[in-house]
XYZ file of N, CA and C in Angstrom:
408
model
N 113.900 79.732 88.462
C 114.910 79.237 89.380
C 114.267 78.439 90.529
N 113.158 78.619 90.867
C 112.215 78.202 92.120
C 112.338 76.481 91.294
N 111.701 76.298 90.651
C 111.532 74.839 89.983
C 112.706 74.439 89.967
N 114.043 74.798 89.589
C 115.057 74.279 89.701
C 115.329 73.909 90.634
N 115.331 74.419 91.717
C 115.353 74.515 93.667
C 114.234 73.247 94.109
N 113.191 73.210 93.530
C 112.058 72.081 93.794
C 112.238 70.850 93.450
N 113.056 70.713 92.309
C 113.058 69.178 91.417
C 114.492 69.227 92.344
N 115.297 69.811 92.359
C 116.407 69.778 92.671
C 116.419 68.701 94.267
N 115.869 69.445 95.070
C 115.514 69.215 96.641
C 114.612 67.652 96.732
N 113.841 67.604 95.948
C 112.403 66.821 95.931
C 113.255 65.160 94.800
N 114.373 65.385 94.624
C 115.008 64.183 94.017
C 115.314 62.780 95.494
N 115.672 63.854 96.616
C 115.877 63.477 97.722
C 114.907 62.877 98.417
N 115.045 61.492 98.806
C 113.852 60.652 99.576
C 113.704 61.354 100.687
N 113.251 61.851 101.433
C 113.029 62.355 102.853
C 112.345 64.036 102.837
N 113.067 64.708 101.791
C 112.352 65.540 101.551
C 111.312 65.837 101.228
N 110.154 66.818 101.663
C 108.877 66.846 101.462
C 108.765 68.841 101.156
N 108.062 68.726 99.765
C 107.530 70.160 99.714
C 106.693 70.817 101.008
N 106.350 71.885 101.277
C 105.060 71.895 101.985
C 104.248 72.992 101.564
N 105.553 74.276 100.900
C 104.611 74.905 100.254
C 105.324 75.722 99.515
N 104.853 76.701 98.672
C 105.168 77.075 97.443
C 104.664 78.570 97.760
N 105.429 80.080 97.862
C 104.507 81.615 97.696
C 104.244 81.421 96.307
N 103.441 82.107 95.819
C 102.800 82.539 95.089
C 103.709 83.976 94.122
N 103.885 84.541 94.798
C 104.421 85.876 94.757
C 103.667 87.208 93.627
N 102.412 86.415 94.395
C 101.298 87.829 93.397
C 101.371 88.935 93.915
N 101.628 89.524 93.035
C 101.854 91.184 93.262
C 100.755 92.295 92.300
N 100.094 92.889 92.258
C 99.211 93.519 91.053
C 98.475 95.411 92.085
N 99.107 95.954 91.468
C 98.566 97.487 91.471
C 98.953 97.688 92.902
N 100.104 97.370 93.192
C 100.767 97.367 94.762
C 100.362 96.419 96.056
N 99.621 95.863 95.492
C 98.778 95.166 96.276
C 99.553 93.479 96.475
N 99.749 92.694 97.208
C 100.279 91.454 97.231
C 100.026 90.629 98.707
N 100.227 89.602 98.103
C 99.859 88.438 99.028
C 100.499 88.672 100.491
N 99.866 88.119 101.526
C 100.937 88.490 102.621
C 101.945 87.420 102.950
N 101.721 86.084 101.967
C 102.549 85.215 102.450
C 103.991 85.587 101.970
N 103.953 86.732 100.477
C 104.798 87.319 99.613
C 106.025 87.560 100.192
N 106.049 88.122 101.958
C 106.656 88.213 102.347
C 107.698 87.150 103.254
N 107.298 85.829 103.050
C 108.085 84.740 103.745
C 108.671 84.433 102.491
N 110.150 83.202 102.858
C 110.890 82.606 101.711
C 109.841 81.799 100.579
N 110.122 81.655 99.705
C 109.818 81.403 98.262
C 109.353 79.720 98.441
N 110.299 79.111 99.260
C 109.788 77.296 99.943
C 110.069 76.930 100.841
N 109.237 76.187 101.460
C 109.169 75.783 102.813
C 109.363 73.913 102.592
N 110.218 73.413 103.305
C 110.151 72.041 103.189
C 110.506 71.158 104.421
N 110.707 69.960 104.282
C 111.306 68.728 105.744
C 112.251 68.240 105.208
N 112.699 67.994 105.980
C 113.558 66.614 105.736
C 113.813 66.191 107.117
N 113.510 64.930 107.442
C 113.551 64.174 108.091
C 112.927 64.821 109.030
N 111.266 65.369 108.962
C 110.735 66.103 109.799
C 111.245 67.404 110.500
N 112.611 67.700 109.685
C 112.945 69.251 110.272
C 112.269 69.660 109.155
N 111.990 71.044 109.885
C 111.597 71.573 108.629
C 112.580 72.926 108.025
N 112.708 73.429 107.108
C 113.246 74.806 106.651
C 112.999 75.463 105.743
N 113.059 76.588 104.866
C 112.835 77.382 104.184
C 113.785 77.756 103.361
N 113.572 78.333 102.004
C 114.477 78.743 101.598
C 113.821 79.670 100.018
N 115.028 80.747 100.390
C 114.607 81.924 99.673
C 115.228 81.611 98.521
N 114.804 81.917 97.268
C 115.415 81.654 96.078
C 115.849 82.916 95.230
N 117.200 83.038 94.714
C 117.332 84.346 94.039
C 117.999 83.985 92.595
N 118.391 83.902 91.950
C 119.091 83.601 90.611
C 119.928 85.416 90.120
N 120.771 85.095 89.866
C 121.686 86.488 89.371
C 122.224 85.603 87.820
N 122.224 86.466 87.214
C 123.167 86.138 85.189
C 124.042 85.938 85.510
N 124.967 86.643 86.802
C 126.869 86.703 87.247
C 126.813 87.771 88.177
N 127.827 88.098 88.955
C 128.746 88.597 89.932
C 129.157 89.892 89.339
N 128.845 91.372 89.655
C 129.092 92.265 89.356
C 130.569 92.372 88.776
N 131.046 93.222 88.573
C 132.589 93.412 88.514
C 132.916 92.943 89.606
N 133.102 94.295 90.477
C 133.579 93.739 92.042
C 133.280 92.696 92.543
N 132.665 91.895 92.104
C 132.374 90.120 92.418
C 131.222 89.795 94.033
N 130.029 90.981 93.507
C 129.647 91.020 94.100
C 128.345 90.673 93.694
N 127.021 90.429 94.751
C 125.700 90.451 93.574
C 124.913 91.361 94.962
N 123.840 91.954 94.670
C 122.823 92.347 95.643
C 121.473 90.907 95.319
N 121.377 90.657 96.662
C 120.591 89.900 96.807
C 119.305 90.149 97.313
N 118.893 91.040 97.979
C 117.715 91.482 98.556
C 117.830 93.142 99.546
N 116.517 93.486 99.656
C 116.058 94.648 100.306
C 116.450 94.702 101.857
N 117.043 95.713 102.643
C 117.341 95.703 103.945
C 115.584 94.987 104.666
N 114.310 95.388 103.988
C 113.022 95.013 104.659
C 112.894 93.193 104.396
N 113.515 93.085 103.297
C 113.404 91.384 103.120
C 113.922 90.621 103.621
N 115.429 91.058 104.282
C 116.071 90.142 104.999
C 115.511 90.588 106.154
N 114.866 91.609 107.215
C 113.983 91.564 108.003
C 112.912 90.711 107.795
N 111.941 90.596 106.768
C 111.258 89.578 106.810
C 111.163 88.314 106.766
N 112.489 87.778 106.588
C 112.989 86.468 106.303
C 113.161 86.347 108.243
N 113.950 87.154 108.424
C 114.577 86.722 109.968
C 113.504 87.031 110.952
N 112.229 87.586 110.511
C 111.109 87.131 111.217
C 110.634 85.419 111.041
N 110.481 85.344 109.982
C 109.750 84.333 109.456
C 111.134 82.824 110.011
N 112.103 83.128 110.193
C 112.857 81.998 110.626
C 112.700 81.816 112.360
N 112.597 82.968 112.744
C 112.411 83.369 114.226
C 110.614 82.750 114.983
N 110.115 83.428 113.984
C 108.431 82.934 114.292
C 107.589 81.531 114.559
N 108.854 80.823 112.984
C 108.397 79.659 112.781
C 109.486 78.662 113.157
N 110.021 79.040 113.729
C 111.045 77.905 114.330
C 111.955 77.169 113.388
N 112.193 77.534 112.079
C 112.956 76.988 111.350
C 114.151 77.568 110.406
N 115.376 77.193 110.067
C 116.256 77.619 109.708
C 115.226 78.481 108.382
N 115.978 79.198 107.903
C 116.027 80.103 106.597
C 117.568 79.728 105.337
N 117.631 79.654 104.401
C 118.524 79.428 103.285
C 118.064 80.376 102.534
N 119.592 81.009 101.785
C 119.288 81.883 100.335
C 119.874 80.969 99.188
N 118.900 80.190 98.486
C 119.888 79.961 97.202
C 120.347 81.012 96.188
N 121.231 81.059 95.743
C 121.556 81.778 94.822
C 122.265 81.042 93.540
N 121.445 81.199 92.577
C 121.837 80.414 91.225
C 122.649 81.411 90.936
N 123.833 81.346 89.981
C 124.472 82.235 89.464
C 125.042 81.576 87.754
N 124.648 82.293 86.751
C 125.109 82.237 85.832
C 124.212 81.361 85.129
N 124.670 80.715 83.771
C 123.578 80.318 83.070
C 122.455 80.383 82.684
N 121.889 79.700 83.131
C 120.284 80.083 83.095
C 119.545 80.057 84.511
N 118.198 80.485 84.622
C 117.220 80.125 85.763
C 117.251 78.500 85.788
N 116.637 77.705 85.121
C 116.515 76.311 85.447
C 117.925 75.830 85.060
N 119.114 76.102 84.730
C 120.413 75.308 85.236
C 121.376 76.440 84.804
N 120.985 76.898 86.213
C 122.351 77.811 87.062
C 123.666 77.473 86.588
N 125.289 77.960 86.462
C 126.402 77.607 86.729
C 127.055 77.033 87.967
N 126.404 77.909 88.769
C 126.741 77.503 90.240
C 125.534 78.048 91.395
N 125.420 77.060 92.036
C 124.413 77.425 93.398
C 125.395 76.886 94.386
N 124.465 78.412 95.054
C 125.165 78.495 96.427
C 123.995 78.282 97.691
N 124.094 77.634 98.551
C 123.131 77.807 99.583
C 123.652 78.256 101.130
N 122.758 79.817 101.052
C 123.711 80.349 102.194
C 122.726 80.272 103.422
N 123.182 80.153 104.721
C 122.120 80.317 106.128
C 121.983 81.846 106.116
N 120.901 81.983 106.162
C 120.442 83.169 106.168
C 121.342 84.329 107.411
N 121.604 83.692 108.283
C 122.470 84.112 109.891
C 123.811 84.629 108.543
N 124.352 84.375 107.575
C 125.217 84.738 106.895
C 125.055 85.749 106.489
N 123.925 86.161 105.755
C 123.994 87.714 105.124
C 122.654 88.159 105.964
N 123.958 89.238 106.410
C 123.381 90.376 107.198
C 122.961 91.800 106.330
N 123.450 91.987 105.090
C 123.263 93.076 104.225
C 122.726 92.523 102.969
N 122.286 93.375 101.962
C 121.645 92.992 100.819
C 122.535 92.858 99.641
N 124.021 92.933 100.073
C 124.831 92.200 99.131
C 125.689 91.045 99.613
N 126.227 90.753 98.703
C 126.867 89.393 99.382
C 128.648 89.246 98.323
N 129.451 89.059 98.961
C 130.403 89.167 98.215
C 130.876 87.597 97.808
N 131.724 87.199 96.243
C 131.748 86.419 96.281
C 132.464 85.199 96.961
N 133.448 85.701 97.706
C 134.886 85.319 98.367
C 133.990 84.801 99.794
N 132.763 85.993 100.136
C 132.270 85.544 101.399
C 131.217 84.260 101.310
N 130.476 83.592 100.224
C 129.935 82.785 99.949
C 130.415 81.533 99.893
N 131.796 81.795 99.367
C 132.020 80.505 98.476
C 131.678 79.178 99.070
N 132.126 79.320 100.560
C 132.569 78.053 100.970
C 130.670 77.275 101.255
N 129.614 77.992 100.694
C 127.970 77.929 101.082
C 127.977 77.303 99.168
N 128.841 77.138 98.333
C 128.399 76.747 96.953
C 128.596 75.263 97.215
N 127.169 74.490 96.644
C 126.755 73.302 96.899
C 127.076 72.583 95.204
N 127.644 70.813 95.439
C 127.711 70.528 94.734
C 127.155 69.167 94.562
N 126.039 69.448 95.367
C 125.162 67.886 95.932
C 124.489 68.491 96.709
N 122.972 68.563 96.426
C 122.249 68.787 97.905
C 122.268 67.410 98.571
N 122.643 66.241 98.618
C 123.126 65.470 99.764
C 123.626 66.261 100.879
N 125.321 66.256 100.524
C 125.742 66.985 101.538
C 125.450 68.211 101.792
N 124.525 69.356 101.196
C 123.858 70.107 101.991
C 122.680 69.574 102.797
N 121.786 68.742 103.082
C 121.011 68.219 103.734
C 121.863 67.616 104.844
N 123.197 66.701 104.928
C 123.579 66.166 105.946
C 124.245 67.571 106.813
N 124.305 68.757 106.408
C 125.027 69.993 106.903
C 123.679 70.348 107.871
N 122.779 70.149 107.559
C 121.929 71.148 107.809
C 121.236 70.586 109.321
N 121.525 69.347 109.714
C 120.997 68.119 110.781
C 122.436 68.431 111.459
């Protein structure tokens, strides 16, 4: 899903990668960057981040869990520290490299490690254009 999020973003003239986690993990042991979002990028010299999650679909209750009460702490460090917004994409359905639907939420949105779908919707992107002109 990360590559999908990369080619996706990086189609856009202005946008610039800057970096990529790793997300090595082995015998408990892991990177410390492990703990910031998944990519860091610009556009138009802002810079932002963004966490990447992919779900198959929406529970029954039309819900998905998206992350650990400690991860969205570490995200809202890492937006706080480094001076730059935070995003959760969330692919949903299909596959990892072409999702049904992505959503890109501001992290200031989910406060808990689930996310309902009714509370997202209006964060499902159908052009990162106009998510880039949202985000300035």
């Amino acid at each position: 899903f990360e590559e999908y999020v990369i080619d996706l973003f990086l189609k856009e003239h202005q946008v610039q990668l800057l970096s990529r986690v790793s997300d090595y993990y082995k015998n408990g042991k892991y990177a410390q960057d492990n703990t910031t979002p998944d990519l860091k990028f610009t556009y138009n010299n802002t810079p932002f981040a963004i966490e990447c999650k992919y779900r198959s679909g929406f529970a029954a209750n039309n819900s998905i869990t998206w992350a650990s009460d400690y991860q969205i702490d570490n995200y809202r460090k890492d937006e706080t520290n480094n001076n730059r917004k935070v995003y959760i994409a969330i692919g949903i359905g299909g596959t990892a490299d072409a999702p049904l639907e992505l959503y890109l939420v501001p992290l200031y949105r989910l406060t808990k490690p689930f996310a309902q779908k009714d509370y997202i919707k209006e964060f499902r992107v159908t052009s990162v254009q106009d998510f880039l002109g949202a985000i300035l």
